[in-house]
Amino acid sequence: MSRAVNTASQTDRTYSRLLKRETQKKLWAYVFILPQTIMFMAFVAYPIVMSYVYSMYEWNGIGPRENFVGLKYYGELMSDHIFWNAYKNSFLFMLTTVVTQLPAALLLALVLNSPKLRLKVLYRTTYFLPVVTSSAVVAAVMRYIFGQRNGVFNEALMMLNLIEKPVPWLSSMDYALFTIALISSWKWLGIKLVYFLAGLQSIPNEVYEAAMIDGANRRQTLWYITIPLIMPVGAVILMLSVVDGLHAFDLVKVMTDGGPGIATQTVDLYIYTTAFAGIPSIGYASAAGIFFGLSIFAVSLLLGWIVKTANAKGGK
Amino acid sequence: MNSRITRLSTHALLILFGIIWIFPFVWMLSSSFKSNREYLGGGLDLIPDAIQWSNYKRAWEVANFSTYFNNSIVLTVAVVAIVVVTSALCGYALGRVNFKGRTLFLFIITSTIFIPKGYTIIPIYMLIKQLGLLNSMPGVILAEAGGAQILFILLFTAHFKGMPGELEESAEIDGAGFLRTFFRIMLPLSTPIIATTILMQFMWTWNSFLTPLIFTLNTPDLRTLSVGMFSFIGQYQSDYTGLTAAASIALLPVMIVFIALQRYFVEGIAGAVKG
């Protein structure tokens, strides 16, 4: 009898100890997420909300924010030619990088993914190298390489008899934006390569074995197995590239600072200039930022929809 | 025979393009050892006549790259430390404890990736200003560390979630509390994730441009290498070899770290897109 009571109270004690331990654990969990929560609230959530709020005030960033103007700045943006020039430039820049970078990265990934290829790591390291470098510093070096006079690129092209006289890569209205976009493609190709390689490696080997047993040759395997299976990863990479390509800043700022004239001014550069150079107009810059953010959001939704319907069709 | 030709030509092409690919860096390094006169007349010749260390001396001392280098180190170390600590703690709580609000927390932080943001650096600037940290290194550090750690939080969460429950239980039976279990058992088993976080954040912060640019517009002494490079262009436009030496100072450390640890870089980035 006494023994049974004893055991019962022991279980009771163990149970309450466990309960106490659980409560303590939960308390500690809150302590553990606290630093991150503070950082998140202060540097992610608050700035997102405030960039919407700022866009409705006439404000130079100094003194109190009193002059509420509603959606006035959004209206002004619609007829701001300089903004639309930047808008067009950002999309041109993005299109140039996506069109040049993704096919090249996929092709290179397919080559580097072949199981028998040697020196794989060396090649991957080589093509990835520009990714780890600072855009601003690279841009400073590229200013010289693509300079009109004494530029190594022009000299090399002339030596190969591809051009007769130096081309003004960065000082011509027609070439500058594309030159920087191609440099951006070079800079970031390595990361897309690694994304594609990760996607290719996630295709199970059995699929290839099955194709081999069915007598598929290499080209058939590529077209009917590898490419369709890499498409979902490809869609994610495309989405990332579009968003990254629309946020061109570092390279442009250092290489041409938007010039010649405003020929290479992107939206990010336009907003930076509006907010931090001369007499700052925080409200107007914020409105431009919100409008561009919404545009990118719309583009992503559209792309997502296209990919989804294409997949649904392909699936049947 | 045929396949051998294919293989050899594949290598030939990969090597040829590889050389073109890294040519800008080779050219930068070569120019940094030339004299300005040789640079202007040298064309494509990559071997300098005589090694000119004076370019490095000029970049380091006159163009202030010693200060920029130190600033880059201080900023990067501080930001990496903040990011590793906060995301490891947060990921542990999310991965191992089923506390109230856990799902909501995860939902909120991941949904901010998708909602349309404005130009958030402006409110961050105003916030740092209100905190009285403008024109100071702590201000730059906070602005730089505050941003997107969502990726690392998710990596740590998935990692800690996947650890066997027996580990925790046996530690508890041995009398270890929550903190002890975390620091003595769980954290030491997370070195791969910690290494990935350190490497990726190191690369991002070392190369970051916009944030340090905005926060050091009026304080040249706080500039990092990237921003210093930008002011170099404005000040010493025609010191070609000085600039390439300065660029080498800024780029070589990261390139060496990358080449030595490239596997972890690549795995981290591949893991980020898969996860």
Coordinates of C-alpha atoms in Angstrom, one line a residue, chain B residues 39-204:
Chain B
Y39 CA 50.9 50.9 -68.5
L40 CA 50.0 53.5 -71.1
G41 CA 52.3 52.1 -73.8
G42 CA 52.1 48.5 -72.8
G43 CA 49.0 47.3 -74.6
L44 CA 48.4 43.6 -74.0
D45 CA 51.8 42.8 -72.6
L46 CA 51.1 41.2 -69.2
I47 CA 54.6 40.9 -67.9
P48 CA 55.8 44.1 -66.2
D49 CA 59.4 45.4 -67.1
A50 CA 60.2 45.9 -63.4
I51 CA 58.0 45.2 -60.4
Q52 CA 56.7 48.5 -59.0
W53 CA 55.8 48.1 -55.4
S54 CA 55.4 51.8 -55.2
N55 CA 51.9 51.5 -56.6
Y56 CA 50.8 49.5 -53.6
K57 CA 52.5 51.9 -51.3
R58 CA 50.7 54.8 -52.9
A59 CA 47.3 53.1 -52.7
W60 CA 47.9 52.0 -49.1
E61 CA 49.2 55.3 -47.7
V62 CA 48.3 58.2 -50.0
A63 CA 44.9 56.9 -51.1
N64 CA 44.1 55.8 -47.6
F65 CA 43.5 52.1 -48.4
S66 CA 45.0 51.1 -45.1
T67 CA 42.1 52.9 -43.4
Y68 CA 39.6 51.4 -45.8
F69 CA 41.1 47.9 -45.3
N70 CA 40.7 48.2 -41.5
N71 CA 37.2 49.5 -41.8
S72 CA 36.3 46.6 -44.1
I73 CA 37.7 44.1 -41.5
V74 CA 35.9 45.7 -38.5
L75 CA 32.6 46.0 -40.4
T76 CA 32.8 42.4 -41.8
V77 CA 33.8 40.8 -38.5
A78 CA 31.2 42.6 -36.5
V79 CA 28.4 41.9 -39.0
V80 CA 29.3 38.2 -39.4
A81 CA 29.4 37.8 -35.6
I82 CA 26.0 39.4 -35.1
V83 CA 24.4 37.4 -38.0
V84 CA 25.8 34.1 -36.8
V85 CA 24.8 34.5 -33.2
T86 CA 21.3 35.9 -33.8
S87 CA 20.4 33.4 -36.6
A88 CA 21.8 30.4 -34.7
L89 CA 19.9 31.2 -31.5
C90 CA 16.7 31.9 -33.5
G91 CA 17.1 28.8 -35.6
Y92 CA 17.6 26.6 -32.5
A93 CA 14.4 27.9 -30.8
L94 CA 12.4 27.5 -34.0
G95 CA 13.8 24.0 -34.8
R96 CA 13.7 22.4 -31.3
V97 CA 11.0 24.1 -29.3
N98 CA 7.4 24.1 -30.1
F99 CA 6.6 27.4 -28.5
K100 CA 3.4 29.5 -28.9
G101 CA 3.7 31.7 -32.0
R102 CA 6.3 29.6 -33.7
T103 CA 4.4 29.1 -36.9
L104 CA 3.3 32.7 -37.0
F105 CA 6.9 33.9 -36.5
L106 CA 8.1 31.7 -39.4
F107 CA 5.2 32.8 -41.6
I108 CA 5.9 36.5 -41.0
I109 CA 9.7 36.3 -41.7
T110 CA 9.3 34.3 -44.9
S111 CA 6.4 36.3 -46.2
T112 CA 8.6 39.5 -46.1
I113 CA 10.6 38.0 -49.0
F114 CA 7.6 38.2 -51.2
I115 CA 5.9 41.4 -50.4
P116 CA 6.8 44.5 -52.5
K117 CA 9.2 46.7 -50.6
G118 CA 10.0 50.2 -51.2
Y119 CA 13.5 51.7 -51.0
T120 CA 14.0 50.5 -47.4
I121 CA 17.4 52.0 -47.0
I122 CA 15.8 55.4 -46.5
P123 CA 13.9 54.4 -43.3
I124 CA 16.9 52.5 -42.1
Y125 CA 19.0 55.7 -42.5
M126 CA 16.4 57.7 -40.6
L127 CA 16.3 55.1 -37.8
I128 CA 20.1 55.1 -37.4
K129 CA 19.9 58.8 -37.3
Q130 CA 17.3 58.8 -34.6
L131 CA 19.5 56.4 -32.6
G132 CA 22.3 58.9 -32.8
L133 CA 24.5 56.5 -34.6
L134 CA 25.0 58.4 -37.9
N135 CA 28.6 58.9 -38.8
S136 CA 29.8 56.1 -36.6
M137 CA 31.0 52.6 -37.2
P138 CA 28.3 51.0 -34.9
G139 CA 25.7 52.7 -37.2
V140 CA 27.1 51.2 -40.3
I141 CA 27.4 47.8 -38.6
L142 CA 23.7 47.9 -37.5
A143 CA 22.5 49.0 -40.9
E144 CA 24.5 46.3 -42.6
A145 CA 23.6 43.4 -40.1
G146 CA 20.0 44.3 -39.8
G147 CA 18.9 43.1 -43.2
A148 CA 18.0 39.8 -44.6
Q149 CA 19.0 36.9 -42.5
I150 CA 16.0 34.8 -43.4
L151 CA 18.0 32.4 -45.4
F152 CA 20.4 31.6 -42.5
I153 CA 17.5 31.4 -40.0
L154 CA 15.9 28.8 -42.2
L155 CA 19.1 26.9 -42.7
F156 CA 19.7 26.7 -38.9
T157 CA 16.1 25.8 -38.3
A158 CA 16.2 22.9 -40.7
H159 CA 19.5 21.7 -39.3
F160 CA 18.5 21.8 -35.6
K161 CA 15.1 20.2 -36.4
G162 CA 16.9 17.3 -38.1
M163 CA 19.0 16.4 -35.1
P164 CA 18.0 13.3 -33.2
G165 CA 15.9 13.8 -30.1
E166 CA 18.0 11.3 -28.2
L167 CA 20.9 13.7 -28.1
E168 CA 18.8 16.3 -26.2
E169 CA 17.2 13.6 -24.0
S170 CA 20.5 12.1 -22.9
A171 CA 21.9 15.5 -22.2
E172 CA 18.9 16.3 -20.1
I173 CA 19.2 13.0 -18.2
D174 CA 22.8 14.0 -17.4
G175 CA 21.4 17.1 -15.9
A176 CA 22.2 19.6 -18.6
G177 CA 19.8 22.5 -18.9
F178 CA 18.6 24.3 -22.0
L179 CA 21.6 26.5 -22.4
R180 CA 24.1 23.8 -21.6
T181 CA 22.5 21.5 -24.1
F182 CA 22.6 24.2 -26.8
F183 CA 26.2 25.4 -26.2
R184 CA 27.9 22.1 -25.4
I185 CA 26.0 19.6 -27.5
M186 CA 24.0 21.1 -30.3
L187 CA 26.1 24.1 -31.4
P188 CA 29.4 22.1 -31.8
L189 CA 27.5 19.7 -34.1
S190 CA 26.5 22.6 -36.3
T191 CA 29.9 23.6 -37.7
P192 CA 28.9 23.1 -41.3
I193 CA 26.0 25.5 -41.1
I194 CA 28.0 28.0 -39.1
A195 CA 30.8 27.8 -41.7
T196 CA 28.3 28.4 -44.6
T197 CA 26.8 31.3 -42.7
I198 CA 30.2 32.9 -42.0
L199 CA 31.4 32.5 -45.6
M200 CA 28.3 33.8 -47.3
Q201 CA 27.9 36.7 -44.9
F202 CA 31.6 37.5 -45.1
M203 CA 31.3 37.7 -48.9
W204 CA 28.2 39.9 -48.9

